[in-house]
CSV table of C-alpha atoms in Angstrom, one decimal:
chain,number,residue,atom,x,y,z
A,1,MET,CA,0.0,0.0,0.0
A,2,ARG,CA,2.9,2.3,0.8
A,3,TYR,CA,4.2,1.8,-2.8
A,4,PHE,CA,0.9,2.9,-4.3
A,5,LEU,CA,0.4,5.9,-2.0
A,6,ARG,CA,3.9,7.1,-2.8
A,7,LYS,CA,3.4,6.9,-6.5
A,8,LEU,CA,0.0,8.7,-6.2
A,9,GLY,CA,1.7,11.5,-4.1
A,10,PHE,CA,4.4,11.9,-6.9
A,11,PHE,CA,1.7,12.2,-9.5
A,12,LEU,CA,-0.3,14.9,-7.7
A,13,GLY,CA,2.9,17.0,-7.0
A,14,THR,CA,4.0,16.6,-10.6
A,15,LEU,CA,0.5,17.5,-11.9
A,16,TRP,CA,0.5,20.7,-9.9
A,17,ALA,CA,3.9,21.7,-11.2
A,18,VAL,CA,2.7,20.9,-14.8
A,19,VAL,CA,-0.4,23.1,-14.4
A,20,THR,CA,1.7,25.9,-13.0
A,21,LEU,CA,4.3,25.8,-15.8
A,22,ASN,CA,1.5,25.6,-18.3
A,23,PHE,CA,0.1,28.8,-16.9
A,24,MET,CA,3.5,30.6,-16.9
A,25,ILE,CA,5.1,29.6,-20.2
A,26,PRO,CA,2.6,31.3,-22.5
A,27,ARG,CA,2.6,34.5,-20.5
A,28,LEU,CA,6.4,34.7,-20.9
A,29,GLN,CA,6.1,34.5,-24.7
A,30,PRO,CA,6.8,37.8,-26.5
A,31,GLY,CA,4.0,39.4,-28.6
A,32,ASP,CA,0.4,40.2,-28.1
A,33,PRO,CA,-2.2,37.9,-29.8
A,34,ALA,CA,-4.7,40.8,-30.0
A,35,GLU,CA,-2.2,43.0,-31.9
A,36,LEU,CA,-1.5,40.0,-34.2
A,37,MET,CA,-5.1,39.6,-35.1
A,38,VAL,CA,-5.7,43.3,-35.7
A,39,ARG,CA,-2.7,43.5,-38.0
A,40,ARG,CA,-4.0,40.4,-39.8
A,41,LEU,CA,-7.4,42.1,-40.4
A,42,GLN,CA,-6.0,45.5,-41.3
A,43,GLY,CA,-2.8,44.6,-43.1
A,44,LYS,CA,0.8,44.5,-41.8
A,45,ASP,CA,1.6,48.0,-43.1
A,46,SER,CA,-1.4,49.8,-41.6
A,47,GLN,CA,-1.3,52.0,-38.5
A,48,LEU,CA,-2.1,50.1,-35.4
A,49,ASP,CA,-5.1,51.5,-33.5
A,50,THR,CA,-4.8,50.9,-29.7
A,51,ALA,CA,-8.5,51.2,-29.3
A,52,GLN,CA,-9.1,48.3,-31.7
A,53,VAL,CA,-6.4,46.3,-30.0
A,54,GLU,CA,-8.1,46.8,-26.6
A,55,ALA,CA,-11.5,45.9,-28.2
A,56,MET,CA,-9.9,42.8,-29.6
A,57,ARG,CA,-8.3,41.8,-26.3
A,58,SER,CA,-11.7,42.2,-24.6
A,59,MET,CA,-13.4,40.2,-27.3
A,60,LEU,CA,-10.9,37.4,-26.9
A,61,GLY,CA,-11.2,37.3,-23.2
A,62,ALA,CA,-7.6,38.0,-22.6
A,63,PRO,CA,-6.6,37.8,-19.0
A,64,ASP,CA,-6.0,41.0,-17.0
A,65,GLY,CA,-5.0,41.9,-13.5
A,66,SER,CA,-1.9,40.8,-11.5
A,67,LEU,CA,-0.2,37.5,-12.3
A,68,TRP,CA,-1.4,36.1,-9.0
A,69,THR,CA,-5.0,37.0,-9.7
A,70,GLN,CA,-4.7,35.4,-13.2
A,71,TYR,CA,-3.2,32.2,-11.7
A,72,TRP,CA,-6.2,31.7,-9.3
A,73,ALA,CA,-8.6,32.6,-12.1
A,74,TYR,CA,-6.9,30.0,-14.3
A,75,LEU,CA,-7.2,27.3,-11.7
A,76,ALA,CA,-10.8,28.1,-11.2
A,77,ASP,CA,-11.4,27.9,-15.0
A,78,LEU,CA,-9.7,24.6,-15.2
A,79,LEU,CA,-11.9,23.1,-12.4
A,80,ARG,CA,-15.0,24.3,-14.4
A,81,GLY,CA,-13.6,22.9,-17.7
A,82,ASP,CA,-13.4,26.4,-19.2
A,83,PHE,CA,-10.3,26.6,-21.4
A,84,GLY,CA,-11.2,30.0,-23.1
A,85,VAL,CA,-11.8,30.9,-26.7
A,86,SER,CA,-9.6,29.9,-29.5
A,87,TYR,CA,-7.9,32.9,-31.2
A,88,THR,CA,-7.5,31.0,-34.4
A,89,TYR,CA,-11.0,29.6,-34.7
A,90,TYR,CA,-12.8,32.5,-32.9
A,91,PRO,CA,-15.7,32.4,-31.8
A,92,PHE,CA,-15.4,28.7,-31.1
A,93,SER,CA,-14.2,27.7,-27.7
A,94,VAL,CA,-11.0,25.7,-27.2
A,95,ALA,CA,-13.1,22.8,-25.9
A,96,GLU,CA,-15.1,22.7,-29.1
A,97,VAL,CA,-12.0,22.9,-31.4
A,98,ILE,CA,-10.2,20.2,-29.5
A,99,GLY,CA,-13.3,18.0,-29.3
A,100,GLN,CA,-13.6,17.9,-33.0
A,101,ALA,CA,-9.9,17.1,-33.6
A,102,ILE,CA,-9.2,14.7,-30.7
A,103,TRP,CA,-11.0,11.7,-32.2
A,104,TRP,CA,-9.0,11.9,-35.4
A,105,THR,CA,-5.8,11.7,-33.5
A,106,VAL,CA,-7.0,9.0,-31.1
A,107,GLY,CA,-8.3,6.9,-34.0
A,108,LEU,CA,-5.0,7.2,-35.9
A,109,VAL,CA,-2.3,7.2,-33.3
A,110,VAL,CA,-3.9,4.8,-30.8
A,111,VAL,CA,-4.4,2.2,-33.5
A,112,THR,CA,-0.9,2.6,-34.9
A,113,GLN,CA,0.7,2.5,-31.4
A,114,ILE,CA,-1.0,-0.7,-30.4
A,115,ILE,CA,-0.1,-2.4,-33.7
A,116,SER,CA,3.4,-1.2,-33.4
A,117,PHE,CA,3.7,-2.4,-29.9
A,118,VAL,CA,2.5,-5.9,-30.7
A,119,VAL,CA,4.5,-6.2,-33.8
A,120,GLY,CA,7.6,-4.8,-32.2
A,121,ILE,CA,7.4,-7.0,-29.1
A,122,VAL,CA,6.8,-10.2,-31.2
A,123,LEU,CA,9.7,-9.5,-33.7
A,124,GLY,CA,12.0,-8.4,-30.8
A,125,ALA,CA,11.4,-11.5,-28.8
A,126,TYR,CA,11.8,-13.8,-31.8
A,127,ALA,CA,15.0,-12.1,-32.8
A,128,ALA,CA,16.4,-12.4,-29.3
A,129,TRP,CA,15.4,-16.1,-29.1
A,130,ARG,CA,17.0,-16.8,-32.6
A,131,ARG,CA,20.0,-14.4,-31.9
A,132,ASN,CA,22.9,-14.4,-34.2
A,133,SER,CA,20.8,-16.0,-36.9
A,134,LYS,CA,20.1,-14.6,-40.4
A,135,LEU,CA,16.6,-13.6,-39.3
A,136,ASP,CA,18.0,-11.7,-36.2
A,137,THR,CA,20.5,-9.9,-38.4
A,138,THR,CA,17.8,-8.9,-40.9
A,139,ILE,CA,15.5,-7.6,-38.2
A,140,THR,CA,18.2,-5.8,-36.3
A,141,LEU,CA,19.9,-4.2,-39.3
A,142,GLY,CA,16.5,-3.4,-41.0
A,143,SER,CA,15.3,-1.7,-37.8
A,144,THR,CA,18.5,0.3,-37.4
A,145,PHE,CA,18.3,1.5,-41.0
A,146,LEU,CA,14.7,2.5,-40.7
A,147,GLY,CA,15.4,4.2,-37.5
A,148,THR,CA,17.7,6.7,-39.3
A,149,LEU,CA,14.8,7.8,-41.5
A,150,GLN,CA,12.6,10.7,-40.3
A,151,PRO,CA,8.8,10.2,-40.2
A,152,PHE,CA,8.0,13.4,-42.1
A,153,TRP,CA,10.4,12.3,-45.0
A,154,ILE,CA,8.7,8.9,-45.2
A,155,ALA,CA,5.4,10.7,-45.1
A,156,LEU,CA,6.5,12.9,-48.1
A,157,VAL,CA,7.7,9.9,-50.1
A,158,LEU,CA,4.4,8.0,-49.5
A,159,LEU,CA,2.4,11.1,-50.4
A,160,TYR,CA,4.3,11.6,-53.6
A,161,VAL,CA,4.3,7.9,-54.7
A,162,PHE,CA,0.9,6.7,-53.6
A,163,GLY,CA,-1.0,10.0,-53.5
A,164,TYR,CA,0.2,12.2,-56.5
A,165,THR,CA,1.9,9.7,-58.8
A,166,LEU,CA,-0.3,6.5,-58.5
A,167,GLY,CA,-3.4,8.3,-57.2
A,168,TRP,CA,-4.3,5.3,-55.0
A,169,PHE,CA,-5.0,7.3,-51.8
A,170,PRO,CA,-6.2,10.9,-51.0
A,171,THR,CA,-3.5,13.4,-50.4
A,172,SER,CA,-5.0,15.6,-47.7
A,173,GLY,CA,-7.8,15.9,-45.1
A,174,GLY,CA,-9.7,13.3,-43.1
A,175,TYR,CA,-12.6,12.8,-45.5
A,176,SER,CA,-14.0,14.3,-48.7
A,177,ALA,CA,-17.2,16.3,-49.3
A,178,SER,CA,-19.5,13.6,-47.8
A,179,THR,CA,-21.4,14.4,-44.7
A,180,PRO,CA,-20.0,12.7,-41.6
A,181,GLY,CA,-22.1,9.9,-40.2
A,182,LEU,CA,-22.1,6.2,-39.3
A,183,ASN,CA,-22.5,4.9,-42.9
A,184,MET,CA,-20.2,2.7,-44.9
A,185,PHE,CA,-19.4,5.5,-47.5
A,186,PHE,CA,-18.1,7.8,-44.8
A,187,ILE,CA,-16.2,5.0,-43.0
A,188,GLU,CA,-14.5,4.0,-46.3
A,189,GLU,CA,-13.5,7.7,-46.8
A,190,VAL,CA,-12.0,8.0,-43.4
A,191,LEU,CA,-10.1,4.7,-43.8
A,192,SER,CA,-8.7,5.8,-47.2
A,193,HIS,CA,-7.6,9.2,-45.9
A,194,SER,CA,-5.9,7.7,-42.9
A,195,THR,CA,-4.0,4.9,-44.7
A,196,LEU,CA,-1.0,6.9,-45.7
A,197,PRO,CA,-0.6,8.7,-42.3
A,198,ALA,CA,-0.9,5.3,-40.6
A,199,VAL,CA,1.6,3.6,-42.8
A,200,ALA,CA,4.1,6.5,-42.3
A,201,LEU,CA,3.8,5.9,-38.5
A,202,LEU,CA,3.8,2.1,-38.7
A,203,ILE,CA,7.2,2.1,-40.6
A,204,VAL,CA,9.1,3.8,-37.8
A,205,THR,CA,7.1,3.3,-34.6
A,206,PRO,CA,7.8,-0.4,-34.1
A,207,ILE,CA,11.6,0.1,-34.2
A,208,GLY,CA,12.1,1.1,-30.6
A,209,TRP,CA,9.9,-1.8,-29.4
A,210,ILE,CA,11.9,-4.3,-31.6
A,211,LEU,CA,15.3,-3.2,-30.4
A,212,GLY,CA,14.3,-2.6,-26.7
A,213,MET,CA,12.6,-6.1,-26.5
A,214,ARG,CA,15.5,-7.9,-28.2
A,215,ASN,CA,18.2,-6.4,-25.9
A,216,THR,CA,16.2,-6.8,-22.8
A,217,MET,CA,15.3,-10.5,-23.5
A,218,ILE,CA,18.9,-11.3,-24.5
A,219,MET,CA,19.9,-10.1,-21.0
A,220,ASN,CA,17.2,-12.3,-19.4
A,221,LEU,CA,18.3,-15.3,-21.3
A,222,GLY,CA,21.6,-15.3,-19.4
A,223,GLU,CA,19.9,-15.4,-16.0
A,224,ASP,CA,19.9,-18.4,-13.7
A,225,TYR,CA,16.2,-19.0,-13.9
A,226,ILE,CA,16.4,-19.5,-17.6
A,227,ARG,CA,19.2,-22.1,-17.2
A,228,LEU,CA,17.1,-23.8,-14.5
A,229,ALA,CA,14.1,-23.9,-16.8
A,230,LYS,CA,16.1,-25.5,-19.5
A,231,ALA,CA,17.7,-28.0,-17.1
A,232,LYS,CA,14.3,-29.1,-16.1
A,233,GLY,CA,13.6,-30.1,-19.7
A,234,LEU,CA,10.9,-27.5,-20.4
A,235,PRO,CA,10.1,-27.0,-24.1
A,236,ASP,CA,11.8,-24.1,-25.8
A,237,ARG,CA,8.4,-22.5,-26.5
A,238,THR,CA,7.6,-22.4,-22.8
A,239,VAL,CA,11.0,-21.1,-21.8
A,240,ALA,CA,10.8,-18.3,-24.5
A,241,LEU,CA,7.3,-17.2,-23.8
A,242,ARG,CA,6.6,-17.8,-20.1
A,243,TYR,CA,10.0,-17.1,-18.7
A,244,ALA,CA,12.3,-14.9,-20.9
A,245,ALA,CA,9.7,-12.9,-22.9
A,246,ARG,CA,7.4,-12.4,-19.9
A,247,ASN,CA,10.1,-10.7,-17.8
A,248,ALA,CA,11.6,-8.9,-20.7
A,249,LEU,CA,8.1,-7.4,-21.3
A,250,LEU,CA,7.9,-5.6,-18.0
A,251,PRO,CA,10.2,-2.6,-18.9
A,252,SER,CA,8.1,-2.2,-22.1
A,253,VAL,CA,4.9,-1.7,-20.2
A,254,THR,CA,6.0,1.7,-18.9
A,255,GLY,CA,7.2,2.7,-22.4
A,256,PHE,CA,3.9,1.7,-23.9
A,257,ALA,CA,1.9,3.5,-21.3
A,258,LEU,CA,3.9,6.7,-22.0
A,259,ALA,CA,3.5,6.3,-25.7
A,260,LEU,CA,-0.3,6.1,-25.3
A,261,GLY,CA,-0.3,9.0,-22.9
A,262,SER,CA,1.6,11.2,-25.5
A,263,VAL,CA,-1.2,10.4,-28.1
A,264,LEU,CA,-3.0,13.6,-27.1
A,265,GLY,CA,0.0,15.5,-28.5
A,266,GLY,CA,-0.7,14.1,-31.9
A,267,THR,CA,2.0,13.8,-34.6
A,268,ILE,CA,2.7,17.3,-35.7
A,269,LEU,CA,4.9,16.6,-38.8
A,270,VAL,CA,2.9,13.7,-40.1
A,271,GLU,CA,-0.4,15.3,-39.6
A,272,THR,CA,0.9,18.6,-41.2
A,273,VAL,CA,2.2,16.7,-44.3
A,274,PHE,CA,-1.2,15.0,-44.9
A,275,ASP,CA,-3.2,18.0,-43.6
A,276,TYR,CA,-4.8,15.5,-41.3
A,277,PRO,CA,-7.4,17.1,-39.0
A,278,GLY,CA,-5.9,16.0,-35.7
A,279,LEU,CA,-4.4,17.5,-32.5
A,280,GLY,CA,-0.9,17.7,-34.1
A,281,ARG,CA,-2.0,20.0,-36.8
A,282,LEU,CA,-3.9,22.1,-34.3
A,283,MET,CA,-0.7,22.5,-32.2
A,284,GLY,CA,1.2,23.7,-35.2
A,285,GLU,CA,-1.5,26.3,-36.0
A,286,ALA,CA,-1.6,27.4,-32.4
A,287,VAL,CA,2.1,28.0,-32.3
A,288,SER,CA,2.2,29.9,-35.6
A,289,ASN,CA,-0.9,32.0,-34.7
A,290,LYS,CA,0.1,32.7,-31.1
A,291,ASP,CA,-3.2,31.1,-30.0
A,292,TYR,CA,-2.2,30.8,-26.3
A,293,PRO,CA,-5.5,29.3,-25.0
A,294,LEU,CA,-5.4,26.6,-27.6
A,295,LEU,CA,-1.7,26.0,-27.2
A,296,GLN,CA,-1.7,25.8,-23.4
A,297,THR,CA,-4.7,23.5,-23.4
A,298,LEU,CA,-3.0,21.1,-25.9
A,299,MET,CA,0.1,21.2,-23.8
A,300,LEU,CA,-1.8,20.5,-20.7
A,301,LEU,CA,-3.7,17.5,-22.3
A,302,THR,CA,-0.4,16.0,-23.5
A,303,THR,CA,1.5,16.4,-20.2
A,304,THR,CA,-1.5,15.2,-18.2
A,305,GLY,CA,-2.0,12.2,-20.4
A,306,VAL,CA,1.6,11.2,-20.0
A,307,LEU,CA,1.4,11.7,-16.2
A,308,ILE,CA,-1.7,9.6,-16.0
A,309,ALA,CA,-0.2,6.9,-18.2
A,310,ASN,CA,2.9,6.8,-16.1
A,311,LEU,CA,0.9,6.5,-12.9
A,312,ILE,CA,-1.0,3.6,-14.4
A,313,ALA,CA,2.2,2.0,-15.5
A,314,ASP,CA,3.8,2.4,-12.0
A,315,LEU,CA,0.7,0.9,-10.4
A,316,LEU,CA,0.6,-1.9,-12.9
A,317,TYR,CA,4.3,-2.6,-12.5
A,318,GLY,CA,3.7,-2.9,-8.8
A,319,VAL,CA,1.1,-5.5,-9.4
A,320,LEU,CA,3.1,-7.4,-12.1
A,321,ASP,CA,6.4,-7.4,-10.3
A,322,PRO,CA,6.3,-7.8,-6.5
A,323,ARG,CA,10.0,-7.0,-6.3
A,324,ALA,CA,9.1,-3.3,-7.0
A,325,ARG,CA,6.8,-3.2,-3.9
A,326,ARG,CA,9.4,-4.9,-1.7
A,327,ALA,CA,12.2,-2.5,-3.0
A,328,GLU,CA,9.9,0.4,-2.1
A,329,GLY,CA,9.3,-0.9,1.3
């Protein structure tokens, strides 16, 4: 019990620090979003009217008062679920904008992360069990080579070959002109638009799981309990799966939880290349447009998601491996 309470205390303390930093960082950025929007409406070379800037700041609901007052108002707004109005998509609120984009990112990144984890763990375990074989060499060298490639470069190649040259898949967006709904035509459009972004992620995402699982399992294969299992005459399949792979999988649990937690951050480069309507593209737009309410909400979602995933991984690790609880005690 002490182990779990300690992990929960660390989570709450880190969450408070994240919320405080998320409040401070946007306010330390140079520039005024209200001035930026006024210049965008009037033109860059026009004379800036301070009255219009004040009116725009009031319309956007820009915070005023001392920093301490703003901080408590910010915490109160968070408890109410009020994240403000998006400067980029005014007059829509940040919650509405994120609510429309989050399912695109979750559908794309969660599916690719799960597939990548399963494929990476299986290939890494098999390569470790057949270490120094031709298959192990092929998997290891292939993963190392693909690891040197950037995801956005792979996305550009896929877009050029299968989108523009062959015309097999759409080149941008999440769907075409059809009305969204639970019908086969719309589902087919969503799948066709998400195929290239998913392939771009699936090419590079499993690499970390493959190499990590292989190296950890090779270390476990040299342990005494593996030699004891072999001395007992257990089948190779049992030794590989129930002993070596099971223990080698434990460190990957934390990594997989963190990967799922970071889903809320989206994949900025891949989503931007394919103009995919997810959270990654939203974050890029928020940065370029100085949309502080949208940017700090996306940052808060991402960091909170990672913290929650890390907490779940720590609690799950304590259940799966009793040694962690005993070490904590």
